[in-house]
Amino acid sequence: MKLEVCVGNYKEAIAAFKNGGDRIELCDNLQEGGTTPSYGTIKKSVCDIDIPINVIIRPRGGDFNYSDEEFEIMKEDIRICKELGVNGVVFGILNDDNSIDIERNKILKEEAGSLSTTFHMAFDEIEDKNSAIDVLVDLGIDRILTKGGSTNAPNNLDKLKELVEYAGDRIIIMPGGGINCNNREHIYNMTNAKELHGSKIV
């Protein structure tokens, strides 16, 4: 079981590292679901922390349909993350009908190059999740972060297990949302997920 700790600043990132996290998702503004942290926060975290750091690429809170200008910001943030030596980037762009914006996500994947890529909880807005998994596999995305539905992961264990089984070895399904150090073993056993995500998971 690999534990990814979602953090909202450098101080929380250091604590996650010291408390035994396997990987960090580095964000700002967790009250808005997480937005891209500052250049300085990313640089300092990469320098001081000896576990992989994945950085969220999200220019604002709210929906996942971005303007051309916001898309340019996302591409530039991925370039900066590559320069700073992060392990991976976390992103997700949807169309107005909450389907995957294939072209824009493909461009972000290409911009990321050899970095690990995670499609974040924008996935939970998509109605046909199996088809979405197929699309993300075709794009070469490494993992999907999902609550399994509109509520938290502990309420969607059957659906998460279905998603894990459907994805198989093609892409990692990483449950997140409401997972903590007290329920992580239960969720791991019930879903067969290899990776779990949460802000209180360690």
C-alpha positions as a printed Julia matrix, in Angstrom:
202×3 Matrix{Float64}:
   0.0    0.0     0.0
   1.48   3.32   -1.13
   0.29   6.38    0.81
   0.14   9.74   -0.98
  -0.27  12.66    1.42
  -2.12  15.73    0.16
  -0.58  18.87    1.67
  -1.38  22.58    1.45
   2.03  24.13    2.16
   5.72  23.47    2.85
   5.23  22.9     6.58
   2.65  20.19    5.95
   4.92  18.62    3.32
   7.75  18.3     5.85
   5.36  16.75    8.38
   4.08  14.26    5.79
   7.63  13.21    5.0
   8.58  12.81    8.67
   5.37  10.89    9.43
   6.06   8.2     6.86
   4.24   9.27    3.71
   5.38   7.53    0.53
   4.63  10.43   -1.8
   3.34  13.99   -1.54
   0.75  15.83   -3.57
   1.82  19.44   -3.13
  -0.95  22.04   -3.33
  -2.02  25.47   -2.16
  -5.56  26.49   -1.16
  -6.84  23.09   -0.04
 -10.11  24.76    0.99
 -10.75  25.18   -2.75
  -9.72  21.62   -3.57
  -6.09  22.52   -4.2
  -4.41  24.95   -6.58
  -0.86  25.21   -7.91
   1.63  26.16   -5.18
   4.23  28.88   -5.58
   7.59  28.43   -7.33
   9.36  28.9    -4.0
   7.21  26.31   -2.22
   7.88  23.73   -4.93
  11.62  24.43   -5.03
  12.08  24.34   -1.25
  10.03  21.15   -0.92
  11.98  19.33   -3.64
  15.27  20.39   -2.03
  14.36  19.35    1.52
  12.17  16.26    1.09
  13.47  12.84    0.09
  10.25  11.26   -1.18
   8.54  11.86   -4.56
   6.58  15.09   -4.9
   3.7   15.47   -7.34
   2.48  19.03   -7.9
  -1.12  19.94   -8.71
  -1.51  21.99  -11.88
  -4.72  23.93  -11.29
  -4.74  27.71  -11.76
  -7.91  28.3    -9.71
 -10.7   26.63   -7.78
 -14.08  25.97   -9.29
 -14.83  23.97  -12.42
 -12.36  22.15  -14.65
 -13.12  23.93  -17.92
 -10.35  26.45  -18.51
  -9.91  29.49  -20.73
  -7.11  29.68  -23.29
  -5.18  31.94  -20.95
  -5.57  29.54  -18.01
  -4.44  26.67  -20.23
  -1.26  28.61  -21.1
  -0.64  29.1   -17.36
  -1.0   25.35  -16.8
   1.52  24.55  -19.53
   3.99  27.04  -18.08
   3.55  25.63  -14.57
   4.36  22.14  -15.88
   7.54  23.5   -17.52
   8.55  25.06  -14.19
   7.86  21.81  -12.35
  10.12  19.93  -14.77
  12.91  22.46  -14.22
  12.54  22.09  -10.44
  12.83  18.31  -10.57
   9.46  17.19   -9.22
   8.37  13.57   -9.57
   5.07  14.28  -11.27
   2.17  16.59  -12.03
  -1.55  16.32  -11.29
  -4.1   17.83  -13.67
  -7.47  17.38  -15.35
  -9.4   19.36  -17.96
 -13.04  18.76  -18.87
 -15.32  20.0   -21.63
 -18.52  21.91  -20.88
 -20.46  18.62  -20.79
 -18.03  17.17  -18.2
 -16.39  14.82  -20.7
 -12.6   14.66  -20.91
 -11.0   17.38  -23.05
  -8.83  14.9   -24.92
  -6.77  17.41  -26.91
  -5.83  19.67  -24.02
  -5.02  16.8   -21.64
  -2.9   15.26  -24.38
  -0.94  18.5   -24.7
  -0.37  18.65  -20.92
   0.77  15.01  -20.95
   3.24  15.8   -23.74
   4.44  18.88  -21.86
   5.05  16.72  -18.78
   7.35  14.42  -20.75
   8.85  11.79  -18.45
   7.11  13.14  -15.32
   4.51  10.94  -13.65
   0.98  12.11  -14.46
  -2.18  11.89  -12.36
  -5.68  12.85  -13.52
  -7.27  14.4   -10.44
 -10.81  14.42   -9.01
 -12.2   16.13  -12.1
 -12.74  12.43  -12.89
 -15.6   12.39  -10.37
 -17.57  14.84  -12.52
 -17.62  12.35  -15.43
 -20.72  10.18  -15.81
 -19.28   7.26  -17.83
 -16.25   6.43  -15.74
 -15.26   3.26  -17.58
 -15.06   5.09  -20.89
 -13.09   7.85  -19.17
 -10.61   5.26  -17.9
 -10.17   4.01  -21.47
  -9.5    7.56  -22.7
  -6.94   8.25  -19.97
  -5.19   4.93  -20.67
  -4.92   5.91  -24.34
  -3.45   9.28  -23.31
  -0.76   7.51  -21.26
  -1.83   8.93  -17.89
  -0.32   6.97  -14.99
  -3.07   7.18  -12.36
  -6.54   8.51  -11.57
  -7.39  10.14   -8.23
 -11.05   9.53   -7.42
 -13.59   9.45   -4.62
 -15.56   6.95   -6.67
 -18.57   9.27   -6.78
 -19.93  12.56   -5.49
 -19.31  11.79   -1.8
 -16.16  10.6     0.01
 -14.31   7.4    -0.78
 -15.52   5.45    2.31
 -19.09   5.78    0.97
 -18.15   4.44   -2.49
 -16.13   1.31   -1.75
 -18.08  -0.94   -4.13
 -17.69   1.54   -6.99
 -13.98   2.04   -6.25
 -13.45  -1.72   -6.3
 -15.24  -1.88   -9.67
 -13.02   0.88  -11.05
  -9.86  -0.83   -9.79
 -10.95  -4.1   -11.41
 -11.9   -2.42  -14.7
  -8.61  -0.51  -14.89
  -6.56  -3.63  -14.12
  -2.88  -3.08  -14.81
  -3.57  -0.42  -17.44
  -3.73   2.55  -15.06
  -3.63   3.05  -11.28
  -6.91   3.9    -9.56
  -6.03   5.86   -6.4
  -8.95   6.37   -3.98
  -8.98   9.67   -2.11
 -11.34  11.87   -0.12
 -12.16  11.0     3.47
  -9.33   8.48    3.83
  -7.27   8.74    7.02
  -4.88   6.72    9.16
  -7.82   5.02   10.91
  -9.71   3.74    7.86
  -6.94   3.32    5.28
  -6.4   -0.41    5.93
 -10.12  -1.11    5.58
 -10.34   0.84    2.32
  -7.21  -0.86    1.0
  -8.67  -4.29    1.75
 -12.13  -3.49    0.37
 -11.02  -1.91   -2.91
  -7.74  -3.72   -3.74
  -6.28  -0.31   -4.61
  -2.49  -0.21   -4.54
  -2.29   3.51   -3.73
  -4.36   5.68   -1.37
  -4.54   9.48   -1.03
  -5.5   11.79    1.81
  -4.52  14.82    3.89
  -4.71  12.82    7.14
  -3.56   9.47    5.79
  -0.37   9.36    7.93
